[in-house]
Short mmCIF file of C-alpha atoms in Angstrom, two decimals:
data_model
loop_
_atom_site.label_atom_id
_atom_site.label_comp_id
_atom_site.label_asym_id
_atom_site.label_seq_id
_atom_site.Cartn_x
_atom_site.Cartn_y
_atom_site.Cartn_z
CA UNK Y 1 2.42 -219.20 2.87
CA UNK Y 2 2.43 -217.52 -0.69
CA UNK Y 3 5.60 -217.74 -2.50
CA UNK Y 4 6.46 -214.18 -2.96
CA UNK Y 5 9.92 -214.89 -5.10
CA UNK Y 6 8.02 -216.92 -7.70
CA UNK Y 7 5.43 -213.87 -8.14
CA UNK Y 8 8.36 -211.93 -9.03
CA UNK Y 9 10.67 -213.62 -10.76
CA UNK Y 10 9.78 -216.23 -13.41
CA UNK Y 11 12.23 -219.17 -14.73
CA UNK Y 12 12.22 -219.80 -18.45
CA UNK Y 13 14.09 -222.76 -20.03
CA UNK Y 14 15.80 -222.40 -23.13
CA UNK Y 15 16.88 -225.63 -24.77
CA UNK Y 16 19.55 -226.98 -21.45
CA UNK Y 17 19.86 -223.35 -20.29
CA UNK Y 18 17.70 -222.05 -17.31
CA UNK Y 19 17.35 -218.19 -17.76
CA UNK Y 20 16.22 -215.75 -14.80
CA UNK Y 21 13.57 -213.12 -16.32
CA UNK Y 22 12.71 -210.18 -14.11
CA UNK Y 23 8.70 -210.36 -14.30
CA UNK Y 24 6.37 -206.97 -14.60
CA UNK Y 25 5.63 -207.04 -11.17
CA UNK Y 26 9.38 -207.14 -10.04
CA UNK Y 27 9.22 -203.73 -11.73
CA UNK Y 28 6.33 -202.48 -9.15
CA UNK Y 29 7.42 -204.38 -6.29
CA UNK Y 30 11.19 -204.40 -5.85
CA UNK Y 31 11.42 -200.37 -5.45
CA UNK Y 32 8.87 -200.46 -2.80
CA UNK Y 33 10.42 -203.39 -1.01
CA UNK Y 34 13.66 -201.87 -0.99
CA UNK Y 35 12.40 -198.64 0.07
CA UNK Y 36 10.39 -200.26 3.34
CA UNK Y 37 13.65 -202.04 3.93
CA UNK Y 38 15.49 -199.17 4.04
CA UNK Y 39 12.72 -197.30 6.01
CA UNK Y 40 12.98 -200.27 8.88
CA UNK Y 41 16.85 -200.01 8.91
CA UNK Y 42 16.68 -196.01 9.29
CA UNK Y 43 13.40 -195.68 11.45
CA UNK Y 44 15.76 -195.58 14.80
CA UNK Y 45 17.62 -192.56 13.23
CA UNK Y 46 14.90 -190.39 12.06
CA UNK Y 47 15.14 -187.21 13.95
CA UNK Y 48 12.02 -186.18 16.20
CA UNK Y 49 11.02 -182.72 16.08
CA UNK Y 50 11.79 -181.03 19.59
CA UNK Y 51 9.23 -178.74 21.03
CA UNK Y 52 9.80 -175.25 20.79
CA UNK Y 53 12.53 -174.10 23.39
CA UNK Y 54 11.53 -172.15 26.02
CA UNK Y 55 7.55 -172.41 24.99
CA UNK Y 56 4.53 -174.47 26.11
CA UNK Y 57 1.98 -175.50 23.96
CA UNK Y 58 -1.59 -173.36 23.90
CA UNK Y 59 -4.70 -174.93 24.03
CA UNK Y 60 -6.67 -178.18 24.99
CA UNK Y 61 -4.71 -181.55 25.38
CA UNK Y 62 -4.87 -183.66 22.48
CA UNK Y 63 -8.58 -185.17 22.10
CA UNK Y 64 -10.11 -182.96 24.81
CA UNK Y 65 -12.73 -181.07 23.74
CA UNK Y 66 -15.69 -179.00 25.54
CA UNK Y 67 -17.97 -179.89 22.28
CA UNK Y 68 -18.12 -183.40 23.31
CA UNK Y 69 -21.62 -183.32 23.75
CA UNK Y 70 -22.36 -181.01 20.91
CA UNK Y 71 -25.15 -182.82 19.18
CA UNK Y 72 -27.12 -183.46 22.73
CA UNK Y 73 -30.55 -181.91 22.00
CA UNK Y 74 -30.64 -180.25 25.42
CA UNK Y 75 -28.99 -177.43 24.23
CA UNK Y 76 -32.22 -176.85 21.44
CA UNK Y 77 -34.31 -176.26 23.88
CA UNK Y 78 -32.79 -173.16 25.91
CA UNK Y 79 -33.62 -172.16 29.14
CA UNK Y 80 -34.47 -168.57 30.64
CA UNK Y 81 -31.67 -166.19 31.07
CA UNK Y 82 -31.79 -166.20 34.95
CA UNK Y 83 -32.66 -169.79 35.47
CA UNK Y 84 -30.49 -171.60 38.29
CA UNK Y 85 -28.33 -174.16 36.80
CA UNK Y 86 -28.03 -177.24 38.84
CA UNK Y 87 -24.29 -176.72 38.80
CA UNK Y 88 -24.43 -173.16 40.09
CA UNK Y 89 -23.21 -171.56 36.94
CA UNK Y 90 -24.89 -168.89 34.88
CA UNK Y 91 -27.64 -170.42 32.84
CA UNK Y 92 -26.51 -168.31 29.70
CA UNK Y 93 -22.65 -169.01 29.36
CA UNK Y 94 -19.87 -169.59 27.21
CA UNK Y 95 -19.23 -173.38 26.25
CA UNK Y 96 -16.48 -173.18 23.95
CA UNK Y 97 -13.70 -170.87 22.60
CA UNK Y 98 -11.81 -171.14 19.49
CA UNK Y 99 -8.93 -169.24 17.75
CA UNK Y 100 -7.77 -169.83 14.22
CA UNK Y 101 -4.09 -168.56 13.68
CA UNK Y 102 -4.31 -169.30 10.20
CA UNK Y 103 -7.27 -167.98 8.39
CA UNK Y 104 -9.48 -170.91 6.69
CA UNK Y 105 -7.26 -173.65 8.57
CA UNK Y 106 -8.07 -175.28 11.60
CA UNK Y 107 -8.97 -174.22 15.00
CA UNK Y 108 -7.05 -174.22 18.42
CA UNK Y 109 -9.59 -174.68 21.01
CA UNK Y 110 -8.97 -172.79 24.39
CA UNK Y 111 -10.31 -172.78 27.94
CA UNK Y 112 -8.90 -169.02 28.12
CA UNK Y 113 -8.40 -166.53 25.61
CA UNK Y 114 -6.72 -163.16 25.79
CA UNK Y 115 -8.68 -160.40 23.94
CA UNK Y 116 -6.75 -157.60 22.11
CA UNK Y 117 -7.99 -155.06 19.60
CA UNK Y 118 -7.98 -157.29 16.65
CA UNK Y 119 -9.94 -159.94 18.18
CA UNK Y 120 -8.59 -163.31 20.13
CA UNK Y 121 -4.34 -163.00 20.35
CA UNK Y 122 -3.76 -165.78 18.09
CA UNK Y 123 -6.98 -165.56 15.99
CA UNK Y 124 -6.53 -164.84 12.06
CA UNK Y 125 -3.15 -163.26 12.63
CA UNK Y 126 -1.85 -165.24 9.45
CA UNK Y 127 -3.50 -166.28 6.00
CA UNK Y 128 -2.45 -168.12 2.84
CA UNK Y 129 -2.43 -165.69 -0.68
CA UNK Y 130 -2.27 -166.32 -4.02
CA UNK Y 131 -0.23 -164.14 -6.56
CA UNK Y 132 -2.52 -162.98 -9.22
CA UNK Y 133 -1.01 -161.76 -12.79
CA UNK Y 134 -3.55 -159.94 -15.01
CA UNK Y 135 -4.77 -161.73 -17.88
CA UNK Y 136 -3.55 -160.10 -21.27
CA UNK Y 137 -6.74 -159.61 -22.65
CA UNK Y 138 -8.44 -157.25 -20.83
CA UNK Y 139 -9.79 -153.66 -21.00
CA UNK Y 140 -9.98 -153.24 -17.05
CA UNK Y 141 -6.46 -151.79 -16.02
CA UNK Y 142 -4.87 -154.35 -13.43
CA UNK Y 143 -1.77 -154.98 -11.79
CA UNK Y 144 -0.51 -158.24 -10.35
CA UNK Y 145 -0.85 -158.70 -6.46
CA UNK Y 146 -1.51 -160.72 -3.85
CA UNK Y 147 -5.12 -161.68 -2.70
CA UNK Y 148 -6.34 -163.77 0.23
CA UNK Y 149 -7.27 -167.14 -0.07
CA UNK Y 150 -9.66 -169.23 2.09
CA UNK Y 151 -12.08 -172.51 1.96
CA UNK Y 152 -14.42 -170.51 -0.31
CA UNK Y 153 -12.21 -171.17 -3.34
CA UNK Y 154 -13.30 -174.39 -4.18
CA UNK Y 155 -9.81 -176.08 -5.34
CA UNK Y 156 -8.40 -175.11 -1.87
CA UNK Y 157 -10.59 -177.07 0.71
CA UNK Y 158 -7.32 -178.76 1.65
CA UNK Y 159 -6.75 -175.87 3.64
CA UNK Y 160 -9.32 -177.35 6.23
CA UNK Y 161 -6.34 -180.11 7.02
CA UNK Y 162 -3.62 -177.60 8.11
CA UNK Y 163 -3.26 -177.52 11.79
CA UNK Y 164 -1.24 -175.17 13.59
CA UNK Y 165 -0.44 -175.45 16.84
CA UNK Y 166 0.81 -172.47 19.12
CA UNK Y 167 3.53 -172.35 21.43
CA UNK Y 168 4.03 -169.49 23.61
CA UNK Y 169 6.80 -168.64 25.68
CA UNK Y 170 6.89 -169.98 29.24
CA UNK Y 171 9.31 -168.56 31.61
CA UNK Y 172 8.68 -171.85 33.92
CA UNK Y 173 10.17 -173.80 31.28
CA UNK Y 174 13.60 -175.43 31.91
CA UNK Y 175 14.97 -174.24 28.97
CA UNK Y 176 13.97 -171.14 29.01
CA UNK Y 177 15.83 -167.76 28.05
CA UNK Y 178 14.75 -164.26 27.23
CA UNK Y 179 17.44 -164.60 24.62
CA UNK Y 180 15.94 -167.34 22.53
CA UNK Y 181 14.87 -166.71 19.40
CA UNK Y 182 11.44 -168.36 19.81
CA UNK Y 183 11.04 -166.03 23.01
CA UNK Y 184 11.67 -163.08 21.17
CA UNK Y 185 9.24 -163.72 18.31
CA UNK Y 186 6.33 -163.96 20.81
CA UNK Y 187 6.42 -167.80 20.20
CA UNK Y 188 5.94 -170.14 17.64
CA UNK Y 189 3.58 -171.55 14.89
CA UNK Y 190 4.26 -175.34 14.20
CA UNK Y 191 1.96 -176.20 10.99
CA UNK Y 192 1.43 -179.75 10.38
CA UNK Y 193 0.00 -180.89 7.01
CA UNK Y 194 -1.16 -184.12 5.69
CA UNK Y 195 2.08 -185.89 3.48
CA UNK Y 196 1.14 -186.23 0.12
CA UNK Y 197 0.75 -189.71 -1.18
CA UNK Y 198 0.96 -189.08 -5.21
CA UNK Y 199 3.43 -189.72 -7.87
CA UNK Y 200 5.75 -192.66 -8.48
CA UNK Y 201 6.46 -193.35 -5.07
CA UNK Y 202 2.91 -192.97 -3.88
CA UNK Y 203 2.76 -196.88 -2.81
CA UNK Y 204 6.03 -196.71 -1.11
CA UNK Y 205 4.91 -193.80 0.90
CA UNK Y 206 1.41 -195.31 1.77
CA UNK Y 207 3.22 -198.36 2.88
CA UNK Y 208 5.53 -196.54 4.83
CA UNK Y 209 2.78 -194.79 6.55
CA UNK Y 210 0.75 -198.03 7.31
CA UNK Y 211 3.60 -199.56 8.61
CA UNK Y 212 4.07 -196.68 11.27
CA UNK Y 213 7.32 -196.18 9.51
CA UNK Y 214 6.85 -192.75 7.84
CA UNK Y 215 4.46 -190.08 9.82
CA UNK Y 216 1.40 -189.28 8.28
CA UNK Y 217 1.74 -185.59 8.59
CA UNK Y 218 4.46 -182.96 8.13
CA UNK Y 219 5.28 -179.88 9.56
CA UNK Y 220 7.36 -176.62 9.70
CA UNK Y 221 7.60 -174.05 11.92
CA UNK Y 222 7.40 -170.01 11.60
CA UNK Y 223 7.69 -167.33 14.21
CA UNK Y 224 4.61 -165.84 15.57
CA UNK Y 225 5.73 -162.27 14.97
CA UNK Y 226 9.32 -161.32 13.37
CA UNK Y 227 11.90 -160.78 15.98
CA UNK Y 228 12.37 -157.40 16.25
CA UNK Y 229 15.71 -157.10 14.42
CA UNK Y 230 14.57 -158.97 11.50
CA UNK Y 231 11.76 -156.13 10.56
CA UNK Y 232 14.35 -154.76 7.96
CA UNK Y 233 15.78 -157.66 6.83
CA UNK Y 234 14.41 -159.20 3.56
CA UNK Y 235 13.05 -162.23 5.24
CA UNK Y 236 10.04 -160.80 6.12
CA UNK Y 237 9.29 -158.09 3.73
CA UNK Y 238 5.91 -155.83 4.04
CA UNK Y 239 3.61 -156.45 1.14
CA UNK Y 240 0.47 -155.21 0.17
CA UNK Y 241 -2.29 -158.50 0.36
CA UNK Y 242 -5.90 -157.91 -0.90
CA UNK Y 243 -8.54 -158.85 1.56
CA UNK Y 244 -12.04 -157.93 0.28
CA UNK Y 245 -11.50 -154.19 -0.50
CA UNK Y 246 -8.57 -153.70 1.94
CA UNK Y 247 -4.93 -153.85 0.74
CA UNK Y 248 -3.24 -153.64 4.32
CA UNK Y 249 0.43 -154.07 4.46
CA UNK Y 250 1.61 -157.52 5.87
CA UNK Y 251 4.46 -159.43 6.67
CA UNK Y 252 5.49 -162.11 3.57
CA UNK Y 253 6.33 -165.34 5.30
CA UNK Y 254 6.87 -167.36 1.98
CA UNK Y 255 10.38 -168.46 2.66
CA UNK Y 256 9.31 -170.49 5.29
CA UNK Y 257 6.94 -172.77 3.27
CA UNK Y 258 8.51 -176.28 1.98
CA UNK Y 259 7.95 -177.52 -1.53
CA UNK Y 260 5.91 -180.31 0.10
CA UNK Y 261 2.76 -177.87 1.05
CA UNK Y 262 2.82 -176.15 -1.99
CA UNK Y 263 2.02 -179.81 -3.41
CA UNK Y 264 -0.54 -180.30 -0.91
CA UNK Y 265 -2.36 -177.35 -1.24
CA UNK Y 266 -1.96 -176.90 -5.19
CA UNK Y 267 -1.40 -180.82 -6.30
CA UNK Y 268 -2.52 -179.67 -9.96
CA UNK Y 269 -0.04 -176.80 -9.91
CA UNK Y 270 -3.49 -174.96 -11.72
CA UNK Y 271 -3.04 -171.45 -9.48
CA UNK Y 272 -0.48 -168.77 -9.25
CA UNK Y 273 2.20 -168.90 -6.47
CA UNK Y 274 1.14 -169.38 -2.94
CA UNK Y 275 2.64 -167.61 0.06
CA UNK Y 276 1.61 -167.08 3.96
CA UNK Y 277 1.19 -163.70 5.66
CA UNK Y 278 1.11 -162.28 8.68
CA UNK Y 279 -0.43 -159.21 10.01
CA UNK Y 280 1.56 -156.19 10.97
CA UNK Y 281 0.76 -154.39 14.11
CA UNK Y 282 0.81 -151.13 12.60
CA UNK Y 283 -1.23 -152.03 9.29
CA UNK Y 284 -4.80 -153.03 10.76
CA UNK Y 285 -8.01 -153.19 8.83
CA UNK Y 286 -10.35 -150.15 10.47
CA UNK Y 287 -14.06 -151.32 10.85
CA UNK Y 288 -17.02 -148.79 10.23
CA UNK Y 289 -20.13 -150.21 8.71
CA UNK Y 290 -22.42 -151.40 11.55
CA UNK Y 291 -19.46 -151.28 14.03
CA UNK Y 292 -19.69 -148.98 17.06
CA UNK Y 293 -18.49 -145.32 16.82
CA UNK Y 294 -15.19 -144.08 18.33
CA UNK Y 295 -16.78 -141.29 20.02
CA UNK Y 296 -19.02 -144.21 22.04
CA UNK Y 297 -16.49 -146.53 23.03
CA UNK Y 298 -13.05 -144.48 22.85
CA UNK Y 299 -11.04 -146.23 19.85
CA UNK Y 300 -11.66 -147.23 16.38
CA UNK Y 301 -12.30 -150.81 15.80
CA UNK Y 302 -10.32 -153.00 14.06
CA UNK Y 303 -9.12 -156.57 12.89
CA UNK Y 304 -6.70 -158.33 11.20
CA UNK Y 305 -7.30 -161.29 8.48
CA UNK Y 306 -10.97 -161.69 9.98
CA UNK Y 307 -13.65 -161.04 7.35
CA UNK Y 308 -14.78 -158.29 9.03
CA UNK Y 309 -14.88 -158.01 13.03
CA UNK Y 310 -12.93 -158.83 15.54
CA UNK Y 311 -15.03 -161.74 17.31
CA UNK Y 312 -17.83 -164.19 15.88
CA UNK Y 313 -20.26 -165.55 18.83
CA UNK Y 314 -22.79 -168.36 17.66
CA UNK Y 315 -25.51 -169.86 19.61
CA UNK Y 316 -25.43 -173.83 20.05
CA UNK Y 317 -29.10 -173.94 19.88
CA UNK Y 318 -29.25 -172.22 16.49
CA UNK Y 319 -26.78 -174.26 14.88
CA UNK Y 320 -28.82 -177.68 16.31
CA UNK Y 321 -32.00 -176.00 14.39
CA UNK Y 322 -30.19 -175.77 11.31
CA UNK Y 323 -28.29 -178.89 11.69
CA UNK Y 324 -31.98 -180.69 12.22
CA UNK Y 325 -33.28 -179.12 8.84
CA UNK Y 326 -30.38 -180.76 6.53
CA UNK Y 327 -29.82 -183.96 8.73
CA UNK Y 328 -30.81 -186.11 5.59
CA UNK Y 329 -27.66 -185.16 3.91
CA UNK Y 330 -25.48 -184.41 6.93
CA UNK Y 331 -26.35 -186.46 10.15
CA UNK Y 332 -24.28 -184.73 12.18
CA UNK Y 333 -23.38 -180.93 11.26
CA UNK Y 334 -20.91 -179.78 13.71
CA UNK Y 335 -20.80 -176.40 14.97
CA UNK Y 336 -17.03 -176.19 14.18
CA UNK Y 337 -18.01 -175.43 10.40
CA UNK Y 338 -19.04 -172.29 11.35
CA UNK Y 339 -15.69 -171.28 12.60
CA UNK Y 340 -16.78 -168.94 15.49
CA UNK Y 341 -14.73 -167.69 18.48
CA UNK Y 342 -17.15 -168.04 20.81
CA UNK Y 343 -19.86 -170.67 21.16
CA UNK Y 344 -22.59 -170.23 23.67
CA UNK Y 345 -25.08 -172.22 25.53
CA UNK Y 346 -28.41 -171.46 27.20
CA UNK Y 347 -30.45 -169.14 24.86
CA UNK Y 348 -33.16 -171.00 22.61
CA UNK Y 349 -32.51 -170.81 18.66
CA UNK Y 350 -32.05 -167.66 17.40
CA UNK Y 351 -32.46 -165.55 20.35
CA UNK Y 352 -29.14 -163.80 19.84
CA UNK Y 353 -30.67 -162.28 16.26
CA UNK Y 354 -32.13 -159.04 18.19
CA UNK Y 355 -28.93 -158.61 20.60
CA UNK Y 356 -27.58 -155.20 20.68
CA UNK Y 357 -25.38 -155.06 23.81
CA UNK Y 358 -24.18 -157.95 26.00
CA UNK Y 359 -21.72 -158.22 29.18
CA UNK Y 360 -19.42 -161.04 29.75
CA UNK Y 361 -19.09 -161.81 33.27
CA UNK Y 362 -16.16 -163.81 34.86
CA UNK Y 363 -17.92 -166.54 36.44
CA UNK Y 364 -15.19 -167.10 38.91
CA UNK Y 365 -16.00 -164.12 40.44
CA UNK Y 366 -19.81 -164.52 41.03
CA UNK Y 367 -22.50 -162.49 39.28
CA UNK Y 368 -21.36 -159.42 40.80
CA UNK Y 369 -18.39 -159.06 38.83
CA UNK Y 370 -18.22 -155.62 36.78
CA UNK Y 371 -17.73 -158.02 33.57
CA UNK Y 372 -16.74 -156.52 29.98
CA UNK Y 373 -19.35 -154.74 27.54
CA UNK Y 374 -19.53 -155.66 23.87
CA UNK Y 375 -21.39 -154.81 21.15
CA UNK Y 376 -23.40 -157.40 19.02
CA UNK Y 377 -22.51 -155.20 16.02
CA UNK Y 378 -24.67 -157.00 13.39
CA UNK Y 379 -25.88 -160.90 12.25
CA UNK Y 380 -23.21 -162.93 10.32
CA UNK Y 381 -23.75 -163.18 6.88
CA UNK Y 382 -23.11 -166.68 5.32
CA UNK Y 383 -21.38 -168.11 2.53
CA UNK Y 384 -21.06 -171.21 1.31
CA UNK Y 385 -17.86 -172.05 3.43
CA UNK Y 386 -19.50 -173.99 6.05
CA UNK Y 387 -20.22 -176.57 3.45
CA UNK Y 388 -16.47 -178.01 3.97
CA UNK Y 389 -16.07 -180.72 6.72
CA UNK Y 390 -13.36 -179.44 9.13
CA UNK Y 391 -12.37 -183.25 9.66
CA UNK Y 392 -12.13 -184.27 5.87
CA UNK Y 393 -11.55 -181.13 3.94
CA UNK Y 394 -14.55 -182.27 1.51
CA UNK Y 395 -16.97 -179.72 0.41
CA UNK Y 396 -20.93 -181.05 0.43
CA UNK Y 397 -22.55 -179.77 -3.09
CA UNK Y 398 -24.97 -178.03 -1.13
CA UNK Y 399 -25.80 -178.28 2.72
CA UNK Y 400 -25.89 -176.33 5.18
CA UNK Y 401 -26.02 -173.41 2.40
CA UNK Y 402 -29.34 -174.51 0.90
CA UNK Y 403 -30.89 -174.74 4.51
CA UNK Y 404 -29.71 -171.86 5.48
CA UNK Y 405 -30.84 -169.86 2.65
CA UNK Y 406 -34.17 -171.36 3.01
CA UNK Y 407 -34.92 -170.62 6.51
CA UNK Y 408 -32.23 -167.71 7.43
CA UNK Y 409 -32.56 -165.07 4.95
CA UNK Y 410 -33.82 -162.94 7.63
CA UNK Y 411 -31.65 -159.93 7.66
CA UNK Y 412 -33.20 -156.80 5.86
CA UNK Y 413 -29.78 -155.39 4.77
CA UNK Y 414 -28.81 -158.74 2.85
CA UNK Y 415 -31.99 -160.88 1.97
CA UNK Y 416 -29.96 -162.27 -0.63
CA UNK Y 417 -27.75 -164.60 2.14
CA UNK Y 418 -28.46 -166.21 5.19
CA UNK Y 419 -27.38 -165.27 8.51
CA UNK Y 420 -26.40 -167.20 11.42
CA UNK Y 421 -24.36 -165.89 14.37
CA UNK Y 422 -23.15 -162.42 15.55
CA UNK Y 423 -20.23 -160.10 15.01
CA UNK Y 424 -18.61 -158.56 18.36
CA UNK Y 425 -16.89 -155.58 19.06
CA UNK Y 426 -16.14 -155.07 22.65
CA UNK Y 427 -15.99 -152.01 24.33
CA UNK Y 428 -12.67 -152.25 25.58
CA UNK Y 429 -9.30 -153.37 23.95
CA UNK Y 430 -7.95 -155.86 26.11
CA UNK Y 431 -9.55 -158.19 28.33
CA UNK Y 432 -9.42 -162.24 29.44
CA UNK Y 433 -12.54 -164.55 28.34
CA UNK Y 434 -13.17 -168.05 29.84
CA UNK Y 435 -15.28 -170.99 29.03
CA UNK Y 436 -17.88 -170.80 31.86
CA UNK Y 437 -18.19 -166.98 31.64
CA UNK Y 438 -21.97 -165.93 31.87
CA UNK Y 439 -23.56 -163.77 29.01
CA UNK Y 440 -26.32 -161.19 30.14
CA UNK Y 441 -28.14 -159.12 27.73
CA UNK Y 442 -28.35 -155.32 28.24
CA UNK Y 443 -29.94 -154.27 25.08
CA UNK Y 444 -32.08 -155.80 22.15
CA UNK Y 445 -33.35 -154.22 18.93
CA UNK Y 446 -33.59 -154.33 15.46
CA UNK Y 447 -30.21 -154.83 12.76
CA UNK Y 448 -29.65 -154.39 9.54
CA UNK Y 449 -26.47 -155.24 7.75
CA UNK Y 450 -24.65 -152.90 5.98
CA UNK Y 451 -22.67 -154.29 2.86
CA UNK Y 452 -19.10 -153.74 1.94
CA UNK Y 453 -18.23 -150.21 1.40
CA UNK Y 454 -16.05 -148.62 -1.25
CA UNK Y 455 -12.24 -148.18 -0.58
CA UNK Y 456 -12.56 -144.86 1.81
CA UNK Y 457 -15.83 -144.52 2.18
CA UNK Y 458 -17.27 -144.56 5.90
CA UNK Y 459 -20.61 -145.31 7.43
CA UNK Y 460 -22.20 -141.73 8.80
CA UNK Y 461 -25.15 -141.77 11.09
CA UNK Y 462 -25.49 -145.34 11.93
#
């Protein structure tokens, strides 16, 4: 067994006197050993964060996923829409559902999702934003403002590792009460993020995590919605946040963010101040462009912090085809990179490109159910965001963007960029969608993506 004492202390004899001197190694190891002993002695006293009162966690259990076989080549073949499934299920059906409570952060997989006018109830209701101060030497008149940030911003790939949990009020919970703040705020987001291990104590922190004395994640909580009696209080001020060409008013949740989250997101302190915004229910972004008209569906389509439309649909066969084209660089290209809400199985690759209207049928009530009609408003135009691995937060330098642009620049409205997936606008404002629900095509036709409009400009005659 090595003698660690000898490695820390050296004993020098000067004449007849023994003098103890501390070696340079001691300067490094003594603080680590002291911290480790401190953590061991205090581990039993560390508080365990209890779950939010009166709530239950929404989503699939830990390690369970409906995408467990997403790389199975059987999905690449496609089956006829009216094919008889061996399990007596619709041949074209929903395979998986995801909500992304915080834009560009980890998604929450669901078996059932409630749909509201902005999309899934818990989808893209929050976003991180950076405070931009205009440069002094510019001829363009600008004002300081908050602008939404996403994984598109190269230095913010770590956002992919921020993991929100959705906790919703549960009247069956033993500690439930309508007076609880967690209930009055319509639930709670518990937000996890990796513990930062940089700085002078990084070795101690890494050792503590390795020994199980420190958690690998830190967390904090925010109310899903500001309680009604706090709307006028300074805790959640309504502030404009720039997202594309819109500037909706949103609640600033900045006072909830711990300093350690700022260090995680911006370790080099190279960015402006960062905050977290929450969509305000009276300041949604109206959708025009390719969306169905108000006179056709009875309401103006809106969205929260999603890029452009309420719901994003993706066909697993289409993703497998792209994955095959870039498998040398990325052996397993997960469909989760594309951050869709609804993932469907059954159609062959790219069959969805020409869908115009579909019906989502509740599979539990049989094929005779009325279902919910939805407009596939346009194809999803792709940026480089899918280059970021959702499991590591690391951006691949070229893929799958290179393969997408080589094979999928097919939309006449934007031949500069690739298209994959469809943007959905339901014809009703509220309904429920489930894994296993059938997808039936009502109408097919041509699509032409309409690019972003100027502020206040509306699409006529589309």
